[in-house]
mmCIF file of C-alpha atoms and ligand atoms in Angstrom:
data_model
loop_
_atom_site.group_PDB
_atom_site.id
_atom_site.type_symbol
_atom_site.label_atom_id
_atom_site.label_comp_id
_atom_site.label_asym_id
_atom_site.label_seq_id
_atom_site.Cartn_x
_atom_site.Cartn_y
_atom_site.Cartn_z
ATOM 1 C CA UNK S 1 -2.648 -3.721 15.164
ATOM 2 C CA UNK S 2 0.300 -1.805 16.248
ATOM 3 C CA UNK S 3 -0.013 1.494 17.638
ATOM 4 C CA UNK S 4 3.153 3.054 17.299
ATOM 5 C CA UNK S 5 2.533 2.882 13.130
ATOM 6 C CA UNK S 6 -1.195 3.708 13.350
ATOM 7 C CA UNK S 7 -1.421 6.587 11.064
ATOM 8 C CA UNK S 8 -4.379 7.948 12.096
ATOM 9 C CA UNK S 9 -3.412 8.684 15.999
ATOM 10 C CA UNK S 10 -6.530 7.521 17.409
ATOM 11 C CA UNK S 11 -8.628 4.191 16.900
ATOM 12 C CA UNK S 12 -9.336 3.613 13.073
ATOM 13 C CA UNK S 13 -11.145 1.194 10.972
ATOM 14 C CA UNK S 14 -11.174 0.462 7.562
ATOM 15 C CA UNK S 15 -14.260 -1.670 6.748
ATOM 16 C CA UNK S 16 -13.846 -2.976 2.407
ATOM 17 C CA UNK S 17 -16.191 -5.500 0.618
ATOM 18 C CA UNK S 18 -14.735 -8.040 -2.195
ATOM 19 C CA UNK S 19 -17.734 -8.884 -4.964
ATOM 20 C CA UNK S 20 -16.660 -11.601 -6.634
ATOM 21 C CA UNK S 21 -20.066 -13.566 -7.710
ATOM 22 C CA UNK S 22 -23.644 -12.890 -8.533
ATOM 23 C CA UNK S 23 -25.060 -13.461 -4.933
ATOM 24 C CA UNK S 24 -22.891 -10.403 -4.038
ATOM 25 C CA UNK S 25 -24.171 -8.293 -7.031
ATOM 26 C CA UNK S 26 -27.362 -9.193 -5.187
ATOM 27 C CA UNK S 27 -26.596 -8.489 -1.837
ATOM 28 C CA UNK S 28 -25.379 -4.950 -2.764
ATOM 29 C CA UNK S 29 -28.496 -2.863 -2.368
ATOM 30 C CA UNK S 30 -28.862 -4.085 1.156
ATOM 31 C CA UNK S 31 -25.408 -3.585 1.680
ATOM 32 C CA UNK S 32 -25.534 -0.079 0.642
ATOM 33 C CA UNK S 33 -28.616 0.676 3.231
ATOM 34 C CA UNK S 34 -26.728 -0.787 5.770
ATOM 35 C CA UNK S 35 -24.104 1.550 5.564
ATOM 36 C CA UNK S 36 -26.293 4.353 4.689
ATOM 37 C CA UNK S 37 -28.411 3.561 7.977
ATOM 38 C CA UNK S 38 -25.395 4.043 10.154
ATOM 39 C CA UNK S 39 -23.472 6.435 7.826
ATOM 40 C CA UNK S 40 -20.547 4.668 7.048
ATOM 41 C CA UNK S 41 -18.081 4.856 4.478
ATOM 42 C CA UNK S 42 -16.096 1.418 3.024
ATOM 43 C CA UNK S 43 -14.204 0.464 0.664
ATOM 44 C CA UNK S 44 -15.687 -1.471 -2.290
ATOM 45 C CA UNK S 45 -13.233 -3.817 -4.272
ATOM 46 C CA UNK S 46 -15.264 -3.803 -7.307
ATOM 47 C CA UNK S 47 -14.339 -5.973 -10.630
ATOM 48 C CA UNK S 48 -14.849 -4.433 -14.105
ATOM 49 C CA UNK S 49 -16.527 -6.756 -15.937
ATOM 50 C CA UNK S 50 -19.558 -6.393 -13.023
ATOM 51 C CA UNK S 51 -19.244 -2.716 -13.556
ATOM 52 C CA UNK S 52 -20.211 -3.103 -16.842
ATOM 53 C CA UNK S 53 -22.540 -5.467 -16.465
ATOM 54 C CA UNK S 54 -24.383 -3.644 -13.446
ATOM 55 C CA UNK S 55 -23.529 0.105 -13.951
ATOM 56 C CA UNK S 56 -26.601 1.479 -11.908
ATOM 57 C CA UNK S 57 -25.855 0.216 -8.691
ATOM 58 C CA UNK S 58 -22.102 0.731 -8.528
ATOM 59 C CA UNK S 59 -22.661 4.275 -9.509
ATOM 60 C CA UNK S 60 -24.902 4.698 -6.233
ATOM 61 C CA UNK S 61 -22.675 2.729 -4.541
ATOM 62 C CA UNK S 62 -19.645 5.795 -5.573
ATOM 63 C CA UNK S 63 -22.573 8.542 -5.158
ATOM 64 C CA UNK S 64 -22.884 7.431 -1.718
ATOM 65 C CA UNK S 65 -19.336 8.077 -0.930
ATOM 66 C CA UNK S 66 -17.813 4.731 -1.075
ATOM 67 C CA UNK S 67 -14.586 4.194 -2.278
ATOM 68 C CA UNK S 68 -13.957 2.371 -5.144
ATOM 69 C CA UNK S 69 -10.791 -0.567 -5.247
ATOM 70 C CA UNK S 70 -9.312 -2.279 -8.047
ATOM 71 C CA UNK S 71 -9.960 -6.191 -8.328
ATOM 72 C CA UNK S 72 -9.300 -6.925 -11.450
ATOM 73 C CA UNK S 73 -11.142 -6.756 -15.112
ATOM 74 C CA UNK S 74 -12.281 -10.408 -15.120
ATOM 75 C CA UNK S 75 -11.349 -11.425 -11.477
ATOM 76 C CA UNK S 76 -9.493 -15.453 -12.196
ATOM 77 C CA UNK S 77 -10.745 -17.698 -12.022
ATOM 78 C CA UNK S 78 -14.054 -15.828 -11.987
ATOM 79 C CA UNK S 79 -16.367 -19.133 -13.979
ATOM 80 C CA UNK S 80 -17.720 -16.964 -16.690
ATOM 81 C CA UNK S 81 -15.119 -15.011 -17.541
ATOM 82 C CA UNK S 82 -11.980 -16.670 -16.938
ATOM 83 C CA UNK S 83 -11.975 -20.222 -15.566
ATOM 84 C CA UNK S 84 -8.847 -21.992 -14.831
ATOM 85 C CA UNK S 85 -6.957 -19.147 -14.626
ATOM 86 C CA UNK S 86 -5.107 -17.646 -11.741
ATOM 87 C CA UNK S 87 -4.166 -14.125 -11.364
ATOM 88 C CA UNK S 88 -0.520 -14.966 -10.019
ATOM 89 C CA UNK S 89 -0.175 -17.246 -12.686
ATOM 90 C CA UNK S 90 -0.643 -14.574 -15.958
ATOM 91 C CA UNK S 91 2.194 -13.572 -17.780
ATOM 92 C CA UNK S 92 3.304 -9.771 -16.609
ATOM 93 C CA UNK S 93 1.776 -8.448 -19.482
ATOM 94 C CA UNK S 94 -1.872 -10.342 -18.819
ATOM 95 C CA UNK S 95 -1.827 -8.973 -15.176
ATOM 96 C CA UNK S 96 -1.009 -5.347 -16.141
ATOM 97 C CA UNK S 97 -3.978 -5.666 -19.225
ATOM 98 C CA UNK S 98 -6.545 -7.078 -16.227
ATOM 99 C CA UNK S 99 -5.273 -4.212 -13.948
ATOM 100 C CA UNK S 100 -5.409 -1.195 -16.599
ATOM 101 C CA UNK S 101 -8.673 -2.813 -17.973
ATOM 102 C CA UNK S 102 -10.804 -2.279 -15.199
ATOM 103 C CA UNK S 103 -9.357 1.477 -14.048
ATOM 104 C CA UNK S 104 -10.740 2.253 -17.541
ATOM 105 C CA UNK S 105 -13.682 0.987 -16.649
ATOM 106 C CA UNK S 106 -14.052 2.981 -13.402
ATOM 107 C CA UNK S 107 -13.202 5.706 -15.190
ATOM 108 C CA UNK S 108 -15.721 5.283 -18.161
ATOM 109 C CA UNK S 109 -18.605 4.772 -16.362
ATOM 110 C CA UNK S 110 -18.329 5.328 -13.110
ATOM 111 C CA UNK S 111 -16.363 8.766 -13.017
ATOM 112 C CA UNK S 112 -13.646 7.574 -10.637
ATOM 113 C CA UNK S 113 -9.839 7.674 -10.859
ATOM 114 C CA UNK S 114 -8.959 4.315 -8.742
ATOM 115 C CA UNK S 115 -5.776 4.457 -6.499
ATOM 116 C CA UNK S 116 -5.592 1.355 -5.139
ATOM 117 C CA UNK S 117 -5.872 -2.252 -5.533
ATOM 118 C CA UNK S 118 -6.697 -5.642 -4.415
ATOM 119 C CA UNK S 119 -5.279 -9.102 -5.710
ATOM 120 C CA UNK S 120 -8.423 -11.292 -6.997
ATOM 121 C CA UNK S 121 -8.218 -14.159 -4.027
ATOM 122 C CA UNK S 122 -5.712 -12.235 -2.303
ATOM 123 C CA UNK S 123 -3.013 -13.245 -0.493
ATOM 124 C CA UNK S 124 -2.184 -16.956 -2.198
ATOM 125 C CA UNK S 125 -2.974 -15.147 -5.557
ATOM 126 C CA UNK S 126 -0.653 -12.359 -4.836
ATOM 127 C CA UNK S 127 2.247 -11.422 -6.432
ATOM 128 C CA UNK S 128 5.152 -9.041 -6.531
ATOM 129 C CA UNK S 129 4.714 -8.639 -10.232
ATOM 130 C CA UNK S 130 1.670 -5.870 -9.049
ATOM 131 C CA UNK S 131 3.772 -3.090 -7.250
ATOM 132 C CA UNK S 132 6.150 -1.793 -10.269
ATOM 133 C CA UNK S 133 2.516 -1.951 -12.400
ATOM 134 C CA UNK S 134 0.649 -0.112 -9.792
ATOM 135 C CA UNK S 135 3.425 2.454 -9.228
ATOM 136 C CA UNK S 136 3.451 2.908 -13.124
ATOM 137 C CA UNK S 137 -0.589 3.596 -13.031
ATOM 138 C CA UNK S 138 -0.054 6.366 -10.015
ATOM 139 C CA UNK S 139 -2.163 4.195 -7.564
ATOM 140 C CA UNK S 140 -1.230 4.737 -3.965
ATOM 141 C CA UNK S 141 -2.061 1.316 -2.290
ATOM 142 C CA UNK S 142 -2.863 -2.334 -2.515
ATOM 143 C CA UNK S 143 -4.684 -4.291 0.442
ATOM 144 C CA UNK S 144 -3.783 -8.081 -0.896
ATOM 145 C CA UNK S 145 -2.111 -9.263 1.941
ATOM 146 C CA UNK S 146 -2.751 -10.662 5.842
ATOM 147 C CA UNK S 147 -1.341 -9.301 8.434
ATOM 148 C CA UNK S 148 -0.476 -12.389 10.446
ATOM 149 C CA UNK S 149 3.126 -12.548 9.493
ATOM 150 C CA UNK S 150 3.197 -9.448 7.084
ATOM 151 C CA UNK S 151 6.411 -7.692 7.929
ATOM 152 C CA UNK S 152 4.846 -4.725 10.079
ATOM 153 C CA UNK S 153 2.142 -7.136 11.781
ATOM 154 C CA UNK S 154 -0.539 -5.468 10.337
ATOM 155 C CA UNK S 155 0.131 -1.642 10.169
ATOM 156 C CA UNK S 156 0.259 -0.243 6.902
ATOM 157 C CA UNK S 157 3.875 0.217 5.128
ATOM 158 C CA UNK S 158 5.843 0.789 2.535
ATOM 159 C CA UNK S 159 6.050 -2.209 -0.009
ATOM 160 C CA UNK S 160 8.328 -1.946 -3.069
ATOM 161 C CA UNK S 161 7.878 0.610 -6.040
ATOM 162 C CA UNK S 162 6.516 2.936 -3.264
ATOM 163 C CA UNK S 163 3.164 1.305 -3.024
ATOM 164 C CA UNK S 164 1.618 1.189 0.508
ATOM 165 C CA UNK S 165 0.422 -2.101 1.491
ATOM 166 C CA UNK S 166 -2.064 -2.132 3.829
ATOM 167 C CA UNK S 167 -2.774 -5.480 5.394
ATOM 168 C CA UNK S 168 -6.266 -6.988 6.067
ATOM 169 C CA UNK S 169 -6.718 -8.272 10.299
ATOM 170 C CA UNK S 170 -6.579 -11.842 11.578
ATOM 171 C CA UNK S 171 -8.586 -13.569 13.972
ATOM 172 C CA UNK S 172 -8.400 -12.577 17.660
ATOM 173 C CA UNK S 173 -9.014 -16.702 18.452
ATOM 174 C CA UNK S 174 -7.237 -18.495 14.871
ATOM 175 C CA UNK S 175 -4.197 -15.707 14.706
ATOM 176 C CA UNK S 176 -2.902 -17.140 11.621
ATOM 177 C CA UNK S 177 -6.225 -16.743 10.185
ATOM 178 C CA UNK S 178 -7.146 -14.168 8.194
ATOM 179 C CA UNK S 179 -10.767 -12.654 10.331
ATOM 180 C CA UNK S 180 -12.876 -12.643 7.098
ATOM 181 C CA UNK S 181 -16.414 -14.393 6.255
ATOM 182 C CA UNK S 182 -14.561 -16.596 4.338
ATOM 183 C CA UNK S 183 -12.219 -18.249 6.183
ATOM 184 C CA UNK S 184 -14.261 -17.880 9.006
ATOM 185 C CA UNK S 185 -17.717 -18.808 7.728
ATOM 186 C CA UNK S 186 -18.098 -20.432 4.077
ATOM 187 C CA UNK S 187 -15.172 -22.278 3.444
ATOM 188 C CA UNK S 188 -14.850 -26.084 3.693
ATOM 189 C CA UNK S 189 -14.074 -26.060 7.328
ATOM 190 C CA UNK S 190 -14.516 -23.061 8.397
ATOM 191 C CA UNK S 191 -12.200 -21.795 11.161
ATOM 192 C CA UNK S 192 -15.708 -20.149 13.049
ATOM 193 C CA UNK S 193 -18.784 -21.640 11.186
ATOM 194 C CA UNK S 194 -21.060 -20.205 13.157
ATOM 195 C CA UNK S 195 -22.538 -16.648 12.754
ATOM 196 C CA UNK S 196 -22.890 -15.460 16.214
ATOM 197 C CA UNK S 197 -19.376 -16.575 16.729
ATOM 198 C CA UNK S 198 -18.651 -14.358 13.451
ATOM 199 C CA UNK S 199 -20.099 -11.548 15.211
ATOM 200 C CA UNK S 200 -19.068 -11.860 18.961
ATOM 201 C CA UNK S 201 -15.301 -11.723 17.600
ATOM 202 C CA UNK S 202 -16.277 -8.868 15.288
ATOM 203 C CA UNK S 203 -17.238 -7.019 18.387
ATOM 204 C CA UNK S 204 -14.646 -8.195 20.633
ATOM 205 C CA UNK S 205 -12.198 -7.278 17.920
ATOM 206 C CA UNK S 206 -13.305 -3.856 17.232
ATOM 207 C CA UNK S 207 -13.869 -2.836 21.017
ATOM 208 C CA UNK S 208 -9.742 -3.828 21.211
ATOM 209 C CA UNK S 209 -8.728 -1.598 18.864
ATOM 210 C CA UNK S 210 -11.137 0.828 20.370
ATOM 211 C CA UNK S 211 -9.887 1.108 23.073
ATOM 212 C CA UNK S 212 -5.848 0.999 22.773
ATOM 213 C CA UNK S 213 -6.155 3.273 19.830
ATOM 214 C CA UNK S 214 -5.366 1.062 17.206
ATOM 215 C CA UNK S 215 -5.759 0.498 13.239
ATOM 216 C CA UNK S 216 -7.494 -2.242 12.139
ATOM 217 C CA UNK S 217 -9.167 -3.201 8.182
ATOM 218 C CA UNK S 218 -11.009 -6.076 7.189
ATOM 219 C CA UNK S 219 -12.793 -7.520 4.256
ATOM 220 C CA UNK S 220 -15.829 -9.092 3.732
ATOM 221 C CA UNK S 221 -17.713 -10.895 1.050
ATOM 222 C CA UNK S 222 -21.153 -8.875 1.158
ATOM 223 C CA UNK S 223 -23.190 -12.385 0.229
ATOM 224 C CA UNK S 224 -21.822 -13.576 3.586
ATOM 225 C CA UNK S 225 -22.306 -10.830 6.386
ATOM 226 C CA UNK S 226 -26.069 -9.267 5.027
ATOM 227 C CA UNK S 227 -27.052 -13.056 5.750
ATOM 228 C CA UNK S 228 -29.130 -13.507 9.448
ATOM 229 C CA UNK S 229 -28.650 -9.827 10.657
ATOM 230 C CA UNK S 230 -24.854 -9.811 11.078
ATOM 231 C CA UNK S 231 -23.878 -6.327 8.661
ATOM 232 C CA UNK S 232 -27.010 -4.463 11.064
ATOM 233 C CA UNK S 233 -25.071 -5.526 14.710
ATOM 234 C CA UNK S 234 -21.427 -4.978 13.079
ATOM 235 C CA UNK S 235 -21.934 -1.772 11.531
ATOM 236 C CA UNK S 236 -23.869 -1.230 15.037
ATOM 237 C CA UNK S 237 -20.458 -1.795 17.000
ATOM 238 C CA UNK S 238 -18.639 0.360 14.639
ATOM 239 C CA UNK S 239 -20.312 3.372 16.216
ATOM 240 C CA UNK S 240 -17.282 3.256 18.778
ATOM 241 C CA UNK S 241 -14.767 3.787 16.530
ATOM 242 C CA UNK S 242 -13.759 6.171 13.532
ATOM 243 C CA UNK S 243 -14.468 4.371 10.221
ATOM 244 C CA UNK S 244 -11.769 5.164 7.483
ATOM 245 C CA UNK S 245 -11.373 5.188 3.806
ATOM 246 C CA UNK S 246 -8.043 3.854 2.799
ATOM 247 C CA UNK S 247 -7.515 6.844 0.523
ATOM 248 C CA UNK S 248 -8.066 8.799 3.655
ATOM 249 C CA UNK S 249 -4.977 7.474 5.200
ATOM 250 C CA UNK S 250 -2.442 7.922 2.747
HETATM 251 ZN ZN1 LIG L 1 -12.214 -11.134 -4.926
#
């Protein structure tokens, strides 16, 4: 959250959703009233093989203005379509196949040109390997990384091959954390594990960067935050801020 490297010059927020399972598939129409109901814009990291396999709703997800990220064709270790593996672990050539895979996919059926992309599990999936492929595809951006000790604490920069990486936010309270509903609310151990918790910090968090002028993105998984109210009073405390589409900041 630096302000000096905030390239938006006022307070900015980039909200983006992972789907990486069914129950987000399912989640997704409430997700997309949500943000229709308080006309915001996010970014959607979207896998292919779920484009394919639910066209109708991604398409309205891109008619309503949403921006559409690269995860991945099959998302590893996704358990139908490839268990056991791990995106860091695929030979160069696998990782560039997954990558060009599902822009063809956007493309095909949804009409989009991606230009950016996000690791499948993110940051201890990551690798390198992605930037000279991305920069060979044209795309602009990935957002696979944490900003707690990302060189630039968080603002977006320059990363190798040209590509901007654009780092997600940590916890106000856990600042090694990563603040997402995962780490925060589902995982063995949650850092938070409660959901008023989730959304006190949200708030706190986003009335920080409101007012010092900051930028700030997170991710969510869509399963998670729809659950007991929470999307309704986030997307609620957005209204103090400028919401942001990473291609927007480029
Ligand atoms: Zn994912």
């Amino acid at each position: 959250m630096l302000k000096q490297n905030n390239p938006m010059e006022e307070a900015a927020y980039g909200l983006t959703f992972d789907f990486d399972y069914e129950e987000d598939i399912e989640a997704f129409p409430e997700l997309l009233d949500f943000l229709k109901k308080y006309d915001i814009r996010a970014g959607l990291a979207v896998i292919g093989k779920f484009v394919e396999k639910y066209p109708d709703i991604h398409k309205r997800a891109v008619d309503e203005g949403h921006e559409i990220i690269n995860h991945s064709y099959t998302h590893p270790d996704n358990p139908h379509w490839a268990p056991n593996k791990f995106f860091n672990k695929l030979t160069y050539a696998e990782q560039k196949e997954e990558i060009e895979k599902a822009h063809e996919v956007y493309s095909k059926i949804l009409g989009v040109e991606s230009i950016g992309f996000r690791t499948p599990h993110y940051g201890n999936l990551h690798t390198e390997s992605v930037y000279p492929i991305l920069a060979e595809m044209g795309y602009k951006y990935s957002s696979s990384t944490a900003a707690c000790g990302y060189k630039g604490f968080g603002a977006p920069s320059a990363h190798s091959h040209g590509i901007i990486e654009i780092p997600t936010g940590c916890s106000l309270h856990f600042p090694l954390a990563i603040f997402d509903s995962w780490n925060m609310l589902r995982k063995n151990k949650p850092f938070l594990g409660d959901d008023e918790l989730f959304v006190k910090e949200f708030l706190e968090t986003i009335e920080i960067i409101s007012q010092h002028g900051l930028f700030l993105t997170h991710y969510f998984d869509p399963y998670d935050v729809v659950k007991n109210n929470k999307m309704d009073r986030m997307l609620n405390g957005l209204k103090s801020v400028k919401t942001v589409l990473y291609r927007d900041i480029l």
